[in-house]
Short mmCIF file of C-alpha atoms and ligand atoms in Angstrom, two decimals:
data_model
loop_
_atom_site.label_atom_id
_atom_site.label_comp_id
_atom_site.label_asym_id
_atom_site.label_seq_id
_atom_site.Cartn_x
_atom_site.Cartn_y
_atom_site.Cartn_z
CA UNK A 11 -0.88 -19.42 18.40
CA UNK A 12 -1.10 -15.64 19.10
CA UNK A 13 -3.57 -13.99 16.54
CA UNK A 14 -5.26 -10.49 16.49
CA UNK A 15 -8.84 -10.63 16.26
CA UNK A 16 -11.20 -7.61 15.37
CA UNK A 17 -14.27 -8.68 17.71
CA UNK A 18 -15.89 -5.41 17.08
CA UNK A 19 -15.94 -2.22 15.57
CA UNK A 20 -13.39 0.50 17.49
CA UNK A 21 -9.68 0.36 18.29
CA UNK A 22 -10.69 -1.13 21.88
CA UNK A 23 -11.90 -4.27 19.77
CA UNK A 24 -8.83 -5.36 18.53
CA UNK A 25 -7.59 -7.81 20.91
CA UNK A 26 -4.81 -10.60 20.73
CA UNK A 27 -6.65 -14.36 21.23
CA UNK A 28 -5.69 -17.61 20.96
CA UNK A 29 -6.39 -19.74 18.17
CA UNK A 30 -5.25 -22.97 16.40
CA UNK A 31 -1.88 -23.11 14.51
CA UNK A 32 -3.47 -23.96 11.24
CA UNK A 33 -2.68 -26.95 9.13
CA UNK A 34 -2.01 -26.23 5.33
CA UNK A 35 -4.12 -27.75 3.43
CA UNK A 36 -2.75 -29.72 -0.05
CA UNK A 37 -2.29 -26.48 -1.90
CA UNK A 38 -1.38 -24.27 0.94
CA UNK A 39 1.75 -22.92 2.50
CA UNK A 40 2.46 -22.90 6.09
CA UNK A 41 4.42 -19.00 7.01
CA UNK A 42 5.77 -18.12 10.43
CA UNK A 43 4.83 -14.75 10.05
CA UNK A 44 7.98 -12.64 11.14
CA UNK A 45 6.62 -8.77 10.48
CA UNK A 46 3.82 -6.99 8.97
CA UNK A 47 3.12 -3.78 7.79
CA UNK A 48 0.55 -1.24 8.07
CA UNK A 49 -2.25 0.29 5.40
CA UNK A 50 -4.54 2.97 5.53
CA UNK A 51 -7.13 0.48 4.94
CA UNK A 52 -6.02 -1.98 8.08
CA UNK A 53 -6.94 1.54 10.36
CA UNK A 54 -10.70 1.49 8.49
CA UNK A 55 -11.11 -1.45 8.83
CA UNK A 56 -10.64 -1.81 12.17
CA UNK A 57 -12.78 1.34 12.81
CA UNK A 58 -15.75 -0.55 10.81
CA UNK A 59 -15.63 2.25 8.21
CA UNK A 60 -14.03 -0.31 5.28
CA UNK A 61 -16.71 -3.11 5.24
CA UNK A 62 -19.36 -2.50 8.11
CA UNK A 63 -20.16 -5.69 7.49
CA UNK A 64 -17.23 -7.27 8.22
CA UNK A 65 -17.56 -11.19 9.61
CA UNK A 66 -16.10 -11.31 13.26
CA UNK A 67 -13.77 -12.61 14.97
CA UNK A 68 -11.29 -11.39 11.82
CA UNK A 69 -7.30 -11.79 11.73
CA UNK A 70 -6.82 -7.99 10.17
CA UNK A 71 -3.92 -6.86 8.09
CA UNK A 72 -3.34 -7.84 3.84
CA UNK A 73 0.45 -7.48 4.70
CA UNK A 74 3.14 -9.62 6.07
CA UNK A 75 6.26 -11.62 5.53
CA UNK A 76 7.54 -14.70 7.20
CA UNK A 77 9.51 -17.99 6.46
CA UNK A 78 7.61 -21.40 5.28
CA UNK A 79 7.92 -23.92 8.00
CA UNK A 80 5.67 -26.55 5.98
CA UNK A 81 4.11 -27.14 2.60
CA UNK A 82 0.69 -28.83 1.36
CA UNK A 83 0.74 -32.39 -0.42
CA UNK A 84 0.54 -30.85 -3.93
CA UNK A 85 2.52 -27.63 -3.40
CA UNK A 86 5.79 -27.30 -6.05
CA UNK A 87 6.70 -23.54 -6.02
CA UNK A 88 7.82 -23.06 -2.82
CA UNK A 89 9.26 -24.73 0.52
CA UNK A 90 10.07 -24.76 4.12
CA UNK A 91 12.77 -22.26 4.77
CA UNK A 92 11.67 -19.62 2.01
CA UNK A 93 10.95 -16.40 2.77
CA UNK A 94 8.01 -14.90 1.07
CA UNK A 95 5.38 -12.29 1.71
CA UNK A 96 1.53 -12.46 1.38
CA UNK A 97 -0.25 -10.84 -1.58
CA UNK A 98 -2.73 -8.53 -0.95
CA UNK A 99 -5.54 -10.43 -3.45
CA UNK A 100 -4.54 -14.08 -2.39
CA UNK A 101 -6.73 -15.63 -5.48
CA UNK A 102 -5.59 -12.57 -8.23
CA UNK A 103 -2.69 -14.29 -10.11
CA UNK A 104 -2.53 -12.67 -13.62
CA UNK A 105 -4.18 -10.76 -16.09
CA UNK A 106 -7.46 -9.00 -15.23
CA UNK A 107 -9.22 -9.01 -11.91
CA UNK A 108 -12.80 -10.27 -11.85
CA UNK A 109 -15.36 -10.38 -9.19
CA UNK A 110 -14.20 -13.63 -7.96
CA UNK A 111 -10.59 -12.38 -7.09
CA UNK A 112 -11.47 -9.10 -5.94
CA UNK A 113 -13.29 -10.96 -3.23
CA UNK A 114 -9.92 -12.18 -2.35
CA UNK A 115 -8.71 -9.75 -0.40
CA UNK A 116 -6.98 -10.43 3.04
CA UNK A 117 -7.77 -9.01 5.86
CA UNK A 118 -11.23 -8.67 5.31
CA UNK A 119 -13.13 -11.12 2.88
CA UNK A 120 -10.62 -13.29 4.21
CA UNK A 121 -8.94 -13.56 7.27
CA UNK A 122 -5.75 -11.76 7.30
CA UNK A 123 -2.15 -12.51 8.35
CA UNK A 124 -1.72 -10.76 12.21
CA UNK A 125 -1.05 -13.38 13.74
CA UNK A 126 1.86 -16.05 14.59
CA UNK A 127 1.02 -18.55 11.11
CA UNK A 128 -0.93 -17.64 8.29
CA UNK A 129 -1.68 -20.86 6.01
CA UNK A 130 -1.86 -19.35 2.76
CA UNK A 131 -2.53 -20.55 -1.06
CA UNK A 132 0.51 -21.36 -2.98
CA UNK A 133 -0.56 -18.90 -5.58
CA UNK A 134 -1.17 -16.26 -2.78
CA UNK A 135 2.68 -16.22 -1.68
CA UNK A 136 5.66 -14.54 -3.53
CA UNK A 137 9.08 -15.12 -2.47
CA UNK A 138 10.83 -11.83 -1.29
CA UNK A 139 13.73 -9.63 -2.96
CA UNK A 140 16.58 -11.39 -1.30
CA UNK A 141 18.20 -7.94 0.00
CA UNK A 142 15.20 -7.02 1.91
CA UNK A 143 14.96 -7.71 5.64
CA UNK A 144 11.74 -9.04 6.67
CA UNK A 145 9.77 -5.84 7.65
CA UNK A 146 11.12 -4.01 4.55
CA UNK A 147 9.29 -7.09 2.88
CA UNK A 148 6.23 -6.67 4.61
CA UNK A 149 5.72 -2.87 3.38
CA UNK A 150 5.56 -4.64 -0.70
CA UNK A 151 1.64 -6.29 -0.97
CA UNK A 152 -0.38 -3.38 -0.61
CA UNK A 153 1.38 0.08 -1.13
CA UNK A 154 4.05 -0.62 -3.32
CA UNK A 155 2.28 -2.74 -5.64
CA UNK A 156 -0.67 -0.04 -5.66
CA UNK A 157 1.87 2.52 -6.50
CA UNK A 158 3.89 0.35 -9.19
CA UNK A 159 -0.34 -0.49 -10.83
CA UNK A 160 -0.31 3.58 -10.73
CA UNK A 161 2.96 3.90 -12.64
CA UNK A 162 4.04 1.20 -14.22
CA UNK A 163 1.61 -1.80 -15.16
CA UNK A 164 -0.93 0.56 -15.75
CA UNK A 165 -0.10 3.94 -16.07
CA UNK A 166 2.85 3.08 -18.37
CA UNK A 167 5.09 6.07 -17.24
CA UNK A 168 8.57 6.53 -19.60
CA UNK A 169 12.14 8.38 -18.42
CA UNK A 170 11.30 12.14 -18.56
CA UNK A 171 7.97 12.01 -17.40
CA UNK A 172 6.60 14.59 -14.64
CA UNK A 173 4.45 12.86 -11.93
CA UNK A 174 2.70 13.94 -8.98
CA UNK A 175 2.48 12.23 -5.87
CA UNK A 176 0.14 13.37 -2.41
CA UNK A 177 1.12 13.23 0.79
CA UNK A 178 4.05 11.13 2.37
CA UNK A 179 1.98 8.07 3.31
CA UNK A 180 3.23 4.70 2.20
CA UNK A 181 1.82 4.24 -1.36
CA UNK A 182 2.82 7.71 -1.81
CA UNK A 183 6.46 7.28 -1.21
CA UNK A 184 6.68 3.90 -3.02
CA UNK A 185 5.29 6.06 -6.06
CA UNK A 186 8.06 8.57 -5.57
CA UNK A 187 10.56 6.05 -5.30
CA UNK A 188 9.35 3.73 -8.57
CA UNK A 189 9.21 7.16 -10.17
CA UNK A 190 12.80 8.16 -9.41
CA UNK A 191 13.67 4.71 -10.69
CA UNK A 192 12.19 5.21 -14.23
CA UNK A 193 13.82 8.49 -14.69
CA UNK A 194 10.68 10.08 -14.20
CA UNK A 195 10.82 13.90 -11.92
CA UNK A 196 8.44 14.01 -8.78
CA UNK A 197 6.38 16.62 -7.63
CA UNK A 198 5.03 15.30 -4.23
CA UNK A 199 2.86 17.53 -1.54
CA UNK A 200 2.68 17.65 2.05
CA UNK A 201 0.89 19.37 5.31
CA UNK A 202 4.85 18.93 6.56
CA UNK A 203 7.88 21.37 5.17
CA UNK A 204 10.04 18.77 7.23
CA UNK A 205 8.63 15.77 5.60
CA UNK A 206 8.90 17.80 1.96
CA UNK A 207 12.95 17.75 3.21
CA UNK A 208 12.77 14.57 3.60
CA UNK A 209 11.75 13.90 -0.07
CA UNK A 210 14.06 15.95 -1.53
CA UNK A 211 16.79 13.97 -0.28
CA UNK A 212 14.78 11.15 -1.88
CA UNK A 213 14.78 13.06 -5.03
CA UNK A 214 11.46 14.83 -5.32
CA UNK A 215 12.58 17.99 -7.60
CA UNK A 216 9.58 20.24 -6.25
CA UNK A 217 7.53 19.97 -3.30
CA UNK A 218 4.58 21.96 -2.08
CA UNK A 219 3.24 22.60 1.25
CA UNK A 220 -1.11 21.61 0.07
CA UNK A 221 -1.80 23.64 3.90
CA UNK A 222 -0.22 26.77 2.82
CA UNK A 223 -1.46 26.53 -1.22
CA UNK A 224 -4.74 25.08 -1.03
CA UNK A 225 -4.67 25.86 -4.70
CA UNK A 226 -1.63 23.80 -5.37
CA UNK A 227 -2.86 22.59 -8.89
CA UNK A 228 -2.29 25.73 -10.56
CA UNK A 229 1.49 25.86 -8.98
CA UNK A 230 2.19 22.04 -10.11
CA UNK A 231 1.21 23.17 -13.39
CA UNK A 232 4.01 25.90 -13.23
CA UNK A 233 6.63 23.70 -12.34
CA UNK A 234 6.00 21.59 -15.00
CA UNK A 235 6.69 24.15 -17.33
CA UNK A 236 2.75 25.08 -17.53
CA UNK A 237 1.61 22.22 -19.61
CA UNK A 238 0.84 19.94 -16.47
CA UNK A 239 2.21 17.31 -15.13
CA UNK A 240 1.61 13.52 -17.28
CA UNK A 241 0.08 11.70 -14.41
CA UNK A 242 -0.86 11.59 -10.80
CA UNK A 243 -1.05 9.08 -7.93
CA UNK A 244 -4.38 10.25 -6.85
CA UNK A 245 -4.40 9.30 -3.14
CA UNK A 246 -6.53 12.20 -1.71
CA UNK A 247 -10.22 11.27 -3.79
CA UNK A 248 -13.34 13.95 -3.51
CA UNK A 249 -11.02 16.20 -1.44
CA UNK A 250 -8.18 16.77 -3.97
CA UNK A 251 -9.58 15.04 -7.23
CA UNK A 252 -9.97 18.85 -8.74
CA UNK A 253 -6.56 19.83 -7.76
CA UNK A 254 -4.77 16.95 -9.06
CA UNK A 255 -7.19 17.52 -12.59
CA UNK A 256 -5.84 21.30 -12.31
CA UNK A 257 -2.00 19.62 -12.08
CA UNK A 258 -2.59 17.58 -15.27
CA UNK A 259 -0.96 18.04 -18.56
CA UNK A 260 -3.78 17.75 -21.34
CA UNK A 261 -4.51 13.90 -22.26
CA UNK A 262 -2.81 13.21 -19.01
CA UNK A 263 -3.36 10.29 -16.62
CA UNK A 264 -4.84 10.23 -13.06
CA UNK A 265 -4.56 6.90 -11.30
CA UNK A 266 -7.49 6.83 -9.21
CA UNK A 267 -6.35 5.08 -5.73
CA UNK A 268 -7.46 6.55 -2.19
CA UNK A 269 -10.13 8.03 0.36
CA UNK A 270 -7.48 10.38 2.42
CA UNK A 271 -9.30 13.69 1.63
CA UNK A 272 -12.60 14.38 2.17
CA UNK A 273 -14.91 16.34 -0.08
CA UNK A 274 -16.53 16.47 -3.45
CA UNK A 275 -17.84 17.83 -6.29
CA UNK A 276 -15.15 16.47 -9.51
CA UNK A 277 -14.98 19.14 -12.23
CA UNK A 278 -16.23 16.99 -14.98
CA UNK A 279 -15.79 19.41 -17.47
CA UNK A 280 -12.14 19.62 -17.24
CA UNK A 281 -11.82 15.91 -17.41
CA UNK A 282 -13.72 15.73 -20.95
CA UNK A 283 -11.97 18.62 -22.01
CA UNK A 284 -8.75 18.05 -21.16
CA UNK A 285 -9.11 14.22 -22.30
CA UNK A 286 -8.16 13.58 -19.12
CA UNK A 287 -7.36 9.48 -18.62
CA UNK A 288 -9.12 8.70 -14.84
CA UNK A 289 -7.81 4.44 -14.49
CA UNK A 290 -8.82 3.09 -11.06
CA UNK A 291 -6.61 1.44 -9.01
CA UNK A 292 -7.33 -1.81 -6.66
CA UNK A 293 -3.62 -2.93 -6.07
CA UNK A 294 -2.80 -5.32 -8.43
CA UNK A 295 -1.51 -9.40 -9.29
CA UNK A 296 0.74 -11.38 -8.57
CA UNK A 297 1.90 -11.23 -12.11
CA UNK A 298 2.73 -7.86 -11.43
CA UNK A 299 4.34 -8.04 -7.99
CA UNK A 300 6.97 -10.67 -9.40
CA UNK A 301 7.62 -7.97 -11.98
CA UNK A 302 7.98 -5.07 -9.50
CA UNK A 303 10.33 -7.42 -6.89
CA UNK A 304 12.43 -8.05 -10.21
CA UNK A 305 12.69 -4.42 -10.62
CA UNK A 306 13.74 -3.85 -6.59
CA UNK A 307 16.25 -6.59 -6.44
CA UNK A 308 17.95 -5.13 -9.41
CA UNK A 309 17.70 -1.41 -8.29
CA UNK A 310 18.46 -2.87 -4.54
CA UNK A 311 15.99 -0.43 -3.15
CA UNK A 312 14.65 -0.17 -0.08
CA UNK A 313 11.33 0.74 1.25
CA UNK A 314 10.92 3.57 3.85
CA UNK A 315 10.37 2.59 7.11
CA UNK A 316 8.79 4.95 9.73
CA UNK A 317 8.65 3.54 12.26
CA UNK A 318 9.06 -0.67 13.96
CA UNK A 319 6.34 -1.40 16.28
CA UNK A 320 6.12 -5.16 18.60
CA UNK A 321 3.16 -7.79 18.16
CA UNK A 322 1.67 -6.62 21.15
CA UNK A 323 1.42 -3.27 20.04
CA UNK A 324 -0.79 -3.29 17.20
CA UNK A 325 -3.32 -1.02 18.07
CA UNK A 326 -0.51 1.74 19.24
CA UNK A 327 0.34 1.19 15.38
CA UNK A 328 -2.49 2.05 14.27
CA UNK A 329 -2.92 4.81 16.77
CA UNK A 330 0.69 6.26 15.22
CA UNK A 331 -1.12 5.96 11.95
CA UNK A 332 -3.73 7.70 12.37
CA UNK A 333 -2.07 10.52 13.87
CA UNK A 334 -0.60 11.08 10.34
CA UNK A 335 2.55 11.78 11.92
CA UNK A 336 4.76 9.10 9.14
CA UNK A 337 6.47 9.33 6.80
CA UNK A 338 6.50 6.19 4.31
CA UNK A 339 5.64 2.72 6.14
CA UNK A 340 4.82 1.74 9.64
CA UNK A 341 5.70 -2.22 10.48
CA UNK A 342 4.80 -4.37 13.26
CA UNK A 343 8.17 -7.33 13.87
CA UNK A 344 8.13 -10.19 16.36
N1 LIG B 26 -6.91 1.56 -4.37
C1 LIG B 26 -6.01 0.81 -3.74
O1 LIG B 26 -5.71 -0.31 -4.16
C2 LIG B 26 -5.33 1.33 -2.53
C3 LIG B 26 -4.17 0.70 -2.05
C4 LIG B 26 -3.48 1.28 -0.97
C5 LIG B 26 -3.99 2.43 -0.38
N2 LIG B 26 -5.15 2.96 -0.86
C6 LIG B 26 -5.66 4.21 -0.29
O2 LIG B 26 -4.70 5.22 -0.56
C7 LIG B 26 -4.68 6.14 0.50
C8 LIG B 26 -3.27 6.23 1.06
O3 LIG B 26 -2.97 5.02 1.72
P1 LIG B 26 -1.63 4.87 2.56
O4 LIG B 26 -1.64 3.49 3.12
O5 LIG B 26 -0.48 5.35 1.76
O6 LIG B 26 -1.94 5.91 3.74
P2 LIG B 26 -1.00 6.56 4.83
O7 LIG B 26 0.35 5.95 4.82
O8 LIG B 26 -1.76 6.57 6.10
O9 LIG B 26 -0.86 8.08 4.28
C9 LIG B 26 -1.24 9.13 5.10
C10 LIG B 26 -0.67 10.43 4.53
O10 LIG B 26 -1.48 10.91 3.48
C11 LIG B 26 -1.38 12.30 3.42
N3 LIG B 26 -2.68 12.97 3.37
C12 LIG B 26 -3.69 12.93 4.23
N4 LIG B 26 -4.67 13.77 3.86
C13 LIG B 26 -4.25 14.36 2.72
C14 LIG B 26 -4.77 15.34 1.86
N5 LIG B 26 -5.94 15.93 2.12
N6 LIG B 26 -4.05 15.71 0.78
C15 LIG B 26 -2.86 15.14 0.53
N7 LIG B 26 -2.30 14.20 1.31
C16 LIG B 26 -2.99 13.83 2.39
C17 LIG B 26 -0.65 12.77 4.67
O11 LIG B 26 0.68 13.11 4.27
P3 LIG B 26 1.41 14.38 4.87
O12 LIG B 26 1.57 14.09 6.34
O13 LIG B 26 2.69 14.45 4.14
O14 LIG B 26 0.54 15.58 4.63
C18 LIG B 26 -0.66 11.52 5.55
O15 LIG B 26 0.45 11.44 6.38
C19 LIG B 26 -5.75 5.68 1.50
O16 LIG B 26 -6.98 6.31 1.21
C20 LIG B 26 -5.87 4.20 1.19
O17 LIG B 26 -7.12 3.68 1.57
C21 LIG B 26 -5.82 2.44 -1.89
#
């Protein structure tokens, strides 16, 4: 089969070889992998900036969706002809994650899923939201489960909360989209006044422009009625971490998640005295991605693609991606 193999660090090293179709063993799933989607973390990887001491060759990519062409001896949840995605933490099935299943990761710890076949564990498989087409599916292990950890499993958001989201990038949008569907109002930033448009019409009730109003926490504040906002999807880090403290409503939530921003320095003071709640976030279960599919089958949504790339243009992908120049989710389809 056709697989992508990082064989060193650098764009140039990610090159398509071939390897073995593998054989599922007795509780693995066989998936012909149809599309895949991109994360920030895939481009980091890649670049030898996520884990320089990443074990080469390594299939990249968490994310992907496919059908099951064959089943282990002992599998019983699923079977050829299902269509199901990967999970992000193929050993993290419920309740809390430990060291041993946040060493589960795929596409780094463990190979990852960029490739023709991926033989995955049973428990490491969820079937998709039947509405979804197969690259919509393929944008749910990573950023939208990140973003529903943020929200929902963990930050516990009710109807008539104000959130904050930064950026436009995939876990980004997923959060304004979860947020829209429980009845919570958005605040979301951007470099791009044509990619704030473009939330609006996905129901974003203020945007700001963070190039023009570097000191966009104080304005976030204002719109929500100068008591702050109840929690943000903190995807910037050192860059914006003061900022998005600044935006916060006192006792107020900031679900700790990305690297986008660089910088430093956090304001410690206004977390203590503000009682500010800081809960990192490392994607989440499979316990809670049933629970998030259940909730986007029965709100029929629909992820936000970018832009559809082919298999043999993987590292253009990238490329597009780190350009910045998305909005929402870049795939990859055969
Ligand atoms: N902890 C976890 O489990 C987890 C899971 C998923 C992702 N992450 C992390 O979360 C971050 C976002 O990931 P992603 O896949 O959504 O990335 P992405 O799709 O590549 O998002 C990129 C977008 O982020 C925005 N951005 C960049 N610099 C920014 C800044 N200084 N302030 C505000 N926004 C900025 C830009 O939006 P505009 O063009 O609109 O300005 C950019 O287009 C990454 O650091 C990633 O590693 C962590």
């Amino acid at each position: 089969m056709k697989a992508y193999q990082i064989e060193e660090f650098g764009l140039d090293g990610l090159r398509i070889a071939d390897r073995p179709k593998p054989e599922p063993g007795p509780r693995q799933v066989l998936i012909r992998m149809q599309a895949w989607s991109l994360n920030y973390r895939d481009l980091l990887t890649a670049k030898g900036l996520y884990n320089p001491r990443l074990k080469m060759p390594r299939i990249p990519f968490s994310d992907g969706a496919g059908e099951v062409v064959a089943v282990g001896t002992e599998v019983t949840s699923v079977k050829p002809g299902d269509r199901v995605t990967s999970t992000f933490f193929e050993g993290w099935k419920s309740g809390a994650a430990t060291d041993a299943t946040a060493r589960t990761a795929l596409g780094a710890e463990r190979e990852g899923v960029l490739a023709e076949y991926a033989a995955l564990d049973e428990d490491g498989v969820i079937p998709m939201p039947a509405h979804l087409t197969y690259a919509e599916a393929s944008t749910l292990p990573c950023a939208a489960l990140t973003a529903w950890n943020a929200l929902v499993a963990e930050g516990k958001i009710n109807s008539g909360d104000t959130i904050l989201t930064l950026g436009t990038g995939g876990v980004s949008i997923f959060a304004l989209q979860f947020a829209r569907m429980h009845g919570a109002r958005v605040v979301i930033t951007s470099s791009s006044d044509e990619k704030l448009a473009k939330a609006r019409q996905l129901g974003a009730v203020h945007t700001i422009n963070y190039k023009n109003t570097p000191d966009w926490g104080k304005k976030v504040r204002e719109f929500a009625g100068g008591r702050g906002v109840d929690l943000v999807v903190e995807v910037g880090g050192g860059g914006t971490f003061n900022q998005s403290a600044a935006a916060l409503r006192r006792g107020g939530t900031m679900s700790l998640i990305g690297v986008l921003a660089s910088g430093g320095g956090a304001n410690v003071l206004s977390i203590l005295m503000n009682g500010i709640r800081v809960q990192g976030i490392f994607v989440g279960s499979g316990e809670m991605f049933a629970a998030m599919n259940r909730a986007v089958e029965a709100n029929q949504m629909h992820p936000v693609i970018d832009r559809i790339f082919a298999f043999d243009k993987a590292r253009e992908a990238l490329e597009y991606m780190e350009s910045a120049r998305h909005f929402g989710k870049i795939c990859i389809q055969i």
